[in-house]
Amino acid sequence: MQLYRDDGIVLRTQKLGEADRIITILGRGHGRIRAVAKGVRRTKSRFGARLEPFTHVDLMLHAGRSLDVITQAEVIRPYGAPLAADYPRYTAGVAMLETAERFTPVEKEPALRQLLLLIGGLRALGEAEHAPGLVLDAFLLRSLAVAGYAPVLRECARCGAQGNGRRLPAFAVAAGGMVCASCRPPGAASPAAPTVDLMLALLQGDWDSADRSERRHRVECSGLVAAYLQWHLEHSIRSLRHVERV
């Protein structure tokens, strides 16, 4: 069996048999990895607490036929610790983990930019400098951008007509972003101009502008981002339903 090493974020765990767990990790060099941690559910396990979701771990693994096997685990940083007692930040973090897994559907395919986005998002949640909803939406928008699905916000997504968010009247999920009056399809949303500005600020990392945004625009922004994300993933993010949108 081939031995290899990687570091990454634990995305989730699943019980296997009486004492083992399947650990899903987003690794720096190998992308999404599913590996067995043998005996990890026993009280005398050598590294049980090290393989919890939100944890950045350094791993040694044996490559297996279907599932790899974790032989060593060392904690680099436990991002879950500051989130455990804060429900809004915890649920935002869970949504990040689920989204990162959905954006890496192929095992062992490198996804370094997605991992770096996830680490940055978890760090920002833990530092509590920005509202958790803003951090989550920034992560979701940038994950979409990394995957090639960034919403078009400055011009019409269909015809390319220029706009600054105020002259483009609608946001159409299926069209890819903002659309002009001529291209507006039935059912398109009509977001307020400050909502579009907020989406731009989150996508570009303009936290000064994002932090000054009003609650109603944050709520509207979150709804648009969630709808757009789930359209492109063609799958619902179940944990989003638990996120507190304030």
C-alpha positions as a LaTeX table, in Angstrom:
\begin{tabular}{lrrr}
\hline
Residue & $x$ (\AA) & $y$ (\AA) & $z$ (\AA) \\
\hline
Met1 & 0.00 & 0.00 & 0.00 \\
Gln2 & 1.26 & 3.47 & $-0.92$ \\
Leu3 & 1.85 & 5.90 & 1.93 \\
Tyr4 & 1.21 & 9.60 & 1.40 \\
Arg5 & 0.81 & 12.79 & 3.43 \\
Asp6 & $-1.56$ & 15.72 & 3.13 \\
Asp7 & $-3.12$ & 18.45 & 5.23 \\
Gly8 & $-6.62$ & 19.79 & 5.00 \\
Ile9 & $-9.96$ & 20.58 & 6.63 \\
Val10 & $-12.22$ & 17.82 & 7.96 \\
Leu11 & $-15.56$ & 18.31 & 6.20 \\
Arg12 & $-17.62$ & 15.57 & 7.84 \\
Thr13 & $-17.52$ & 12.17 & 9.52 \\
Gln14 & $-19.65$ & 9.02 & 9.23 \\
Lys15 & $-19.85$ & 5.99 & 11.49 \\
Leu16 & $-18.43$ & 2.76 & 10.10 \\
Gly17 & $-18.92$ & $-0.49$ & 11.94 \\
Glu18 & $-18.63$ & $-0.49$ & 15.72 \\
Ala19 & $-15.52$ & 1.62 & 16.23 \\
Asp20 & $-14.42$ & 3.23 & 12.94 \\
Arg21 & $-15.36$ & 6.39 & 11.09 \\
Ile22 & $-15.16$ & 7.52 & 7.48 \\
Ile23 & $-13.55$ & 10.95 & 7.45 \\
Thr24 & $-14.04$ & 13.31 & 4.50 \\
Ile25 & $-11.21$ & 15.83 & 4.16 \\
Leu26 & $-10.53$ & 18.62 & 1.68 \\
Gly27 & $-6.78$ & 18.26 & 1.25 \\
Arg28 & $-4.18$ & 20.69 & 0.01 \\
Gly29 & $-2.56$ & 18.34 & $-2.48$ \\
His30 & $-5.17$ & 15.66 & $-3.14$ \\
Gly31 & $-8.48$ & 17.50 & $-3.07$ \\
Arg32 & $-11.39$ & 15.66 & $-1.46$ \\
Ile33 & $-10.30$ & 12.51 & 0.32 \\
Arg34 & $-12.46$ & 9.85 & 1.99 \\
Ala35 & $-10.51$ & 7.77 & 4.45 \\
Val36 & $-11.12$ & 5.36 & 7.32 \\
Ala37 & $-9.97$ & 6.21 & 10.83 \\
Lys38 & $-9.83$ & 2.82 & 12.52 \\
Gly39 & $-10.89$ & 2.56 & 16.14 \\
Val40 & $-11.48$ & 6.30 & 16.32 \\
Arg41 & $-14.74$ & 5.92 & 18.27 \\
Arg42 & $-13.11$ & 4.02 & 21.10 \\
Thr43 & $-12.36$ & 6.02 & 24.24 \\
Lys44 & $-8.68$ & 5.06 & 24.03 \\
Ser45 & $-8.30$ & 6.15 & 20.40 \\
Arg46 & $-5.01$ & 7.88 & 19.65 \\
Phe47 & $-6.53$ & 10.63 & 17.51 \\
Gly48 & $-10.32$ & 10.60 & 17.87 \\
Ala49 & $-10.73$ & 14.26 & 18.84 \\
Arg50 & $-8.31$ & 15.34 & 16.12 \\
Leu51 & $-10.62$ & 14.26 & 13.32 \\
Glu52 & $-13.69$ & 16.38 & 13.99 \\
Pro53 & $-15.30$ & 18.72 & 11.41 \\
Phe54 & $-13.75$ & 22.21 & 11.14 \\
Thr55 & $-10.33$ & 20.90 & 12.16 \\
His56 & $-7.26$ & 21.63 & 10.03 \\
Val57 & $-5.19$ & 18.46 & 10.28 \\
Asp58 & $-1.91$ & 17.08 & 9.01 \\
Leu59 & $-2.45$ & 13.46 & 7.97 \\
Met60 & $-0.49$ & 10.39 & 7.04 \\
Leu61 & $-2.53$ & 7.95 & 4.95 \\
His62 & $-2.28$ & 4.59 & 3.22 \\
Ala63 & $-3.91$ & 4.46 & $-0.21$ \\
Gly64 & $-6.55$ & 1.73 & $-0.34$ \\
Arg65 & $-8.69$ & 0.22 & $-3.07$ \\
Ser66 & $-11.92$ & 1.99 & $-2.15$ \\
Leu67 & $-11.09$ & 3.99 & 0.97 \\
Asp68 & $-7.74$ & 5.18 & 2.20 \\
Val69 & $-6.68$ & 4.59 & 5.80 \\
Ile70 & $-5.54$ & 7.31 & 8.20 \\
Thr71 & $-2.48$ & 6.19 & 10.16 \\
Gln72 & $-1.49$ & 9.48 & 11.77 \\
Ala73 & $-3.24$ & 12.79 & 12.50 \\
Glu74 & $-1.91$ & 16.00 & 14.02 \\
Val75 & $-3.98$ & 19.14 & 14.60 \\
Ile76 & $-2.79$ & 22.29 & 12.83 \\
Arg77 & $-5.69$ & 24.48 & 13.96 \\
Pro78 & $-9.11$ & 23.61 & 15.44 \\
Tyr79 & $-11.38$ & 26.13 & 13.71 \\
Gly80 & $-14.46$ & 24.65 & 15.35 \\
Ala81 & $-13.51$ & 25.69 & 18.89 \\
Pro82 & $-14.64$ & 29.36 & 18.68 \\
Leu83 & $-17.79$ & 28.38 & 16.74 \\
Ala84 & $-19.15$ & 25.77 & 19.13 \\
Ala85 & $-20.83$ & 28.24 & 21.51 \\
Asp86 & $-22.13$ & 30.63 & 18.83 \\
Tyr87 & $-25.08$ & 29.19 & 16.91 \\
Pro88 & $-25.11$ & 31.71 & 14.00 \\
Arg89 & $-21.39$ & 31.23 & 13.39 \\
Tyr90 & $-21.58$ & 27.47 & 13.83 \\
Thr91 & $-24.42$ & 27.06 & 11.31 \\
Ala92 & $-22.64$ & 29.35 & 8.84 \\
Gly93 & $-19.54$ & 27.18 & 9.23 \\
Val94 & $-21.50$ & 23.97 & 8.62 \\
Ala95 & $-22.91$ & 25.49 & 5.43 \\
Met96 & $-19.35$ & 26.31 & 4.32 \\
Leu97 & $-18.22$ & 22.72 & 4.89 \\
Glu98 & $-21.16$ & 21.30 & 2.94 \\
Thr99 & $-20.65$ & 23.78 & 0.09 \\
Ala100 & $-16.94$ & 22.98 & $-0.14$ \\
Glu101 & $-17.79$ & 19.29 & $-0.44$ \\
Arg102 & $-20.38$ & 19.97 & $-3.16$ \\
Phe103 & $-17.84$ & 22.00 & $-5.14$ \\
Thr104 & $-15.36$ & 19.09 & $-5.08$ \\
Pro105 & $-17.43$ & 16.20 & $-6.49$ \\
Val106 & $-14.44$ & 14.23 & $-7.83$ \\
Glu107 & $-12.24$ & 12.51 & $-5.26$ \\
Lys108 & $-8.47$ & 13.08 & $-5.39$ \\
Glu109 & $-8.84$ & 16.02 & $-7.80$ \\
Pro110 & $-6.74$ & 18.95 & $-6.48$ \\
Ala111 & $-8.84$ & 21.94 & $-5.35$ \\
Leu112 & $-6.33$ & 24.22 & $-3.64$ \\
Arg113 & $-8.23$ & 27.46 & $-4.25$ \\
Gln114 & $-11.37$ & 25.97 & $-2.71$ \\
Leu115 & $-9.39$ & 24.84 & 0.33 \\
Leu116 & $-7.80$ & 28.27 & 0.79 \\
Leu117 & $-11.24$ & 29.91 & 0.54 \\
Leu118 & $-12.56$ & 27.53 & 3.19 \\
Ile119 & $-9.66$ & 28.18 & 5.55 \\
Gly120 & $-10.09$ & 31.92 & 5.11 \\
Gly121 & $-13.83$ & 31.70 & 5.71 \\
Leu122 & $-13.50$ & 29.60 & 8.87 \\
Arg123 & $-10.81$ & 31.93 & 10.18 \\
Ala124 & $-13.04$ & 34.96 & 9.55 \\
Leu125 & $-15.96$ & 33.29 & 11.34 \\
Gly126 & $-13.79$ & 32.53 & 14.36 \\
Glu127 & $-12.37$ & 36.05 & 14.57 \\
Ala128 & $-15.94$ & 37.45 & 14.68 \\
Glu129 & $-14.92$ & 40.72 & 13.04 \\
His130 & $-17.77$ & 40.53 & 10.52 \\
Ala131 & $-21.36$ & 39.28 & 10.76 \\
Pro132 & $-21.52$ & 35.52 & 10.13 \\
Gly133 & $-24.07$ & 35.94 & 7.33 \\
Leu134 & $-21.76$ & 38.28 & 5.47 \\
Val135 & $-18.81$ & 35.90 & 5.86 \\
Leu136 & $-20.90$ & 32.99 & 4.59 \\
Asp137 & $-22.23$ & 34.89 & 1.58 \\
Ala138 & $-18.73$ & 36.11 & 0.71 \\
Phe139 & $-17.51$ & 32.50 & 0.85 \\
Leu140 & $-20.39$ & 31.27 & $-1.32$ \\
Leu141 & $-19.88$ & 33.97 & $-3.95$ \\
Arg142 & $-16.14$ & 33.40 & $-4.14$ \\
Ser143 & $-16.60$ & 29.63 & $-4.32$ \\
Leu144 & $-18.90$ & 30.20 & $-7.28$ \\
Ala145 & $-16.27$ & 32.43 & $-8.86$ \\
Val146 & $-13.53$ & 29.80 & $-8.39$ \\
Ala147 & $-15.81$ & 27.26 & $-10.09$ \\
Gly148 & $-16.40$ & 29.67 & $-12.99$ \\
Tyr149 & $-19.94$ & 30.66 & $-12.01$ \\
Ala150 & $-19.45$ & 34.20 & $-10.69$ \\
Pro151 & $-22.68$ & 36.18 & $-11.10$ \\
Val152 & $-22.57$ & 39.03 & $-13.62$ \\
Leu153 & $-23.40$ & 42.21 & $-11.70$ \\
Arg154 & $-22.09$ & 45.19 & $-13.67$ \\
Glu155 & $-23.62$ & 44.40 & $-17.07$ \\
Cys156 & $-26.47$ & 42.40 & $-18.53$ \\
Ala157 & $-25.68$ & 38.70 & $-18.28$ \\
Arg158 & $-27.45$ & 38.05 & $-21.59$ \\
Cys159 & $-26.68$ & 40.91 & $-23.98$ \\
Gly160 & $-23.77$ & 42.62 & $-22.24$ \\
Ala161 & $-25.47$ & 46.01 & $-21.89$ \\
Gln162 & $-23.53$ & 48.07 & $-19.37$ \\
Gly163 & $-25.03$ & 48.99 & $-16.02$ \\
Asn164 & $-23.96$ & 49.96 & $-12.54$ \\
Gly165 & $-26.52$ & 47.92 & $-10.61$ \\
Arg166 & $-29.07$ & 50.73 & $-10.61$ \\
Arg167 & $-29.81$ & 50.78 & $-14.33$ \\
Leu168 & $-30.11$ & 47.00 & $-14.55$ \\
Pro169 & $-33.52$ & 46.23 & $-13.09$ \\
Ala170 & $-33.48$ & 42.48 & $-12.46$ \\
Phe171 & $-31.49$ & 39.49 & $-11.23$ \\
Ala172 & $-32.14$ & 36.27 & $-13.14$ \\
Val173 & $-30.58$ & 33.16 & $-11.63$ \\
Ala174 & $-30.76$ & 31.06 & $-14.80$ \\
Ala175 & $-29.34$ & 33.89 & $-16.92$ \\
Gly176 & $-26.27$ & 34.25 & $-14.71$ \\
Gly177 & $-26.87$ & 37.53 & $-12.87$ \\
Met178 & $-28.23$ & 41.00 & $-13.56$ \\
Val179 & $-30.22$ & 41.55 & $-16.75$ \\
Cys180 & $-31.53$ & 44.60 & $-18.59$ \\
Ala181 & $-35.22$ & 45.32 & $-19.15$ \\
Ser182 & $-35.10$ & 43.85 & $-22.68$ \\
Cys183 & $-33.58$ & 40.57 & $-21.51$ \\
Arg184 & $-35.52$ & 40.20 & $-18.29$ \\
Pro185 & $-37.22$ & 36.78 & $-18.14$ \\
Pro186 & $-40.47$ & 36.10 & $-16.29$ \\
Gly187 & $-39.96$ & 35.55 & $-12.58$ \\
Ala188 & $-36.69$ & 37.47 & $-12.31$ \\
Ala189 & $-36.06$ & 39.20 & $-8.97$ \\
Ser190 & $-35.88$ & 43.00 & $-8.63$ \\
Pro191 & $-33.19$ & 43.59 & $-6.01$ \\
Ala192 & $-32.57$ & 47.01 & $-4.49$ \\
Ala193 & $-29.47$ & 48.78 & $-5.77$ \\
Pro194 & $-27.72$ & 48.56 & $-2.36$ \\
Thr195 & $-28.27$ & 44.78 & $-2.43$ \\
Val196 & $-26.39$ & 44.51 & $-5.71$ \\
Asp197 & $-23.67$ & 46.77 & $-4.29$ \\
Leu198 & $-23.40$ & 44.43 & $-1.31$ \\
Met199 & $-22.98$ & 41.39 & $-3.56$ \\
Leu200 & $-20.20$ & 43.20 & $-5.40$ \\
Ala201 & $-18.53$ & 44.18 & $-2.12$ \\
Leu202 & $-18.59$ & 40.60 & $-0.83$ \\
Leu203 & $-17.28$ & 39.22 & $-4.10$ \\
Gln204 & $-14.43$ & 41.73 & $-4.16$ \\
Gly205 & $-13.60$ & 41.68 & $-0.45$ \\
Asp206 & $-14.69$ & 45.26 & 0.25 \\
Trp207 & $-15.49$ & 44.68 & 3.92 \\
Asp208 & $-15.82$ & 48.36 & 4.79 \\
Ser209 & $-18.79$ & 48.65 & 2.45 \\
Ala210 & $-20.21$ & 45.25 & 3.42 \\
Asp211 & $-20.11$ & 46.00 & 7.15 \\
Arg212 & $-22.02$ & 49.26 & 6.60 \\
Ser213 & $-24.86$ & 47.53 & 4.74 \\
Glu214 & $-28.39$ & 47.53 & 6.14 \\
Arg215 & $-30.11$ & 44.42 & 7.47 \\
Arg216 & $-32.81$ & 44.35 & 4.75 \\
His217 & $-30.18$ & 44.39 & 2.02 \\
Arg218 & $-28.22$ & 41.61 & 3.73 \\
Val219 & $-31.34$ & 39.46 & 3.89 \\
Glu220 & $-32.13$ & 40.09 & 0.22 \\
Cys221 & $-28.52$ & 39.42 & $-0.77$ \\
Ser222 & $-28.51$ & 36.10 & 1.12 \\
Gly223 & $-31.65$ & 34.95 & $-0.65$ \\
Leu224 & $-30.22$ & 35.73 & $-4.07$ \\
Val225 & $-26.87$ & 34.10 & $-3.29$ \\
Ala226 & $-28.53$ & 30.93 & $-1.95$ \\
Ala227 & $-30.80$ & 30.61 & $-5.00$ \\
Tyr228 & $-27.92$ & 31.23 & $-7.40$ \\
Leu229 & $-25.64$ & 28.75 & $-5.62$ \\
Gln230 & $-28.16$ & 25.95 & $-5.57$ \\
Trp231 & $-29.08$ & 26.51 & $-9.22$ \\
His232 & $-25.48$ & 26.02 & $-10.33$ \\
Leu233 & $-24.79$ & 23.11 & $-8.00$ \\
Glu234 & $-28.05$ & 21.47 & $-9.12$ \\
His235 & $-28.37$ & 20.37 & $-5.52$ \\
Ser236 & $-29.73$ & 21.97 & $-2.39$ \\
Ile237 & $-27.39$ & 22.87 & 0.46 \\
Arg238 & $-29.38$ & 21.39 & 3.33 \\
Ser239 & $-27.49$ & 23.23 & 6.06 \\
Leu240 & $-28.49$ & 26.63 & 4.64 \\
Arg241 & $-31.98$ & 26.18 & 6.06 \\
His242 & $-30.50$ & 26.35 & 9.58 \\
Val243 & $-28.50$ & 29.53 & 9.00 \\
Glu244 & $-29.85$ & 32.55 & 10.85 \\
Arg245 & $-30.30$ & 35.39 & 8.36 \\
Val246 & $-30.09$ & 38.56 & 10.42 \\
\hline
\end{tabular}
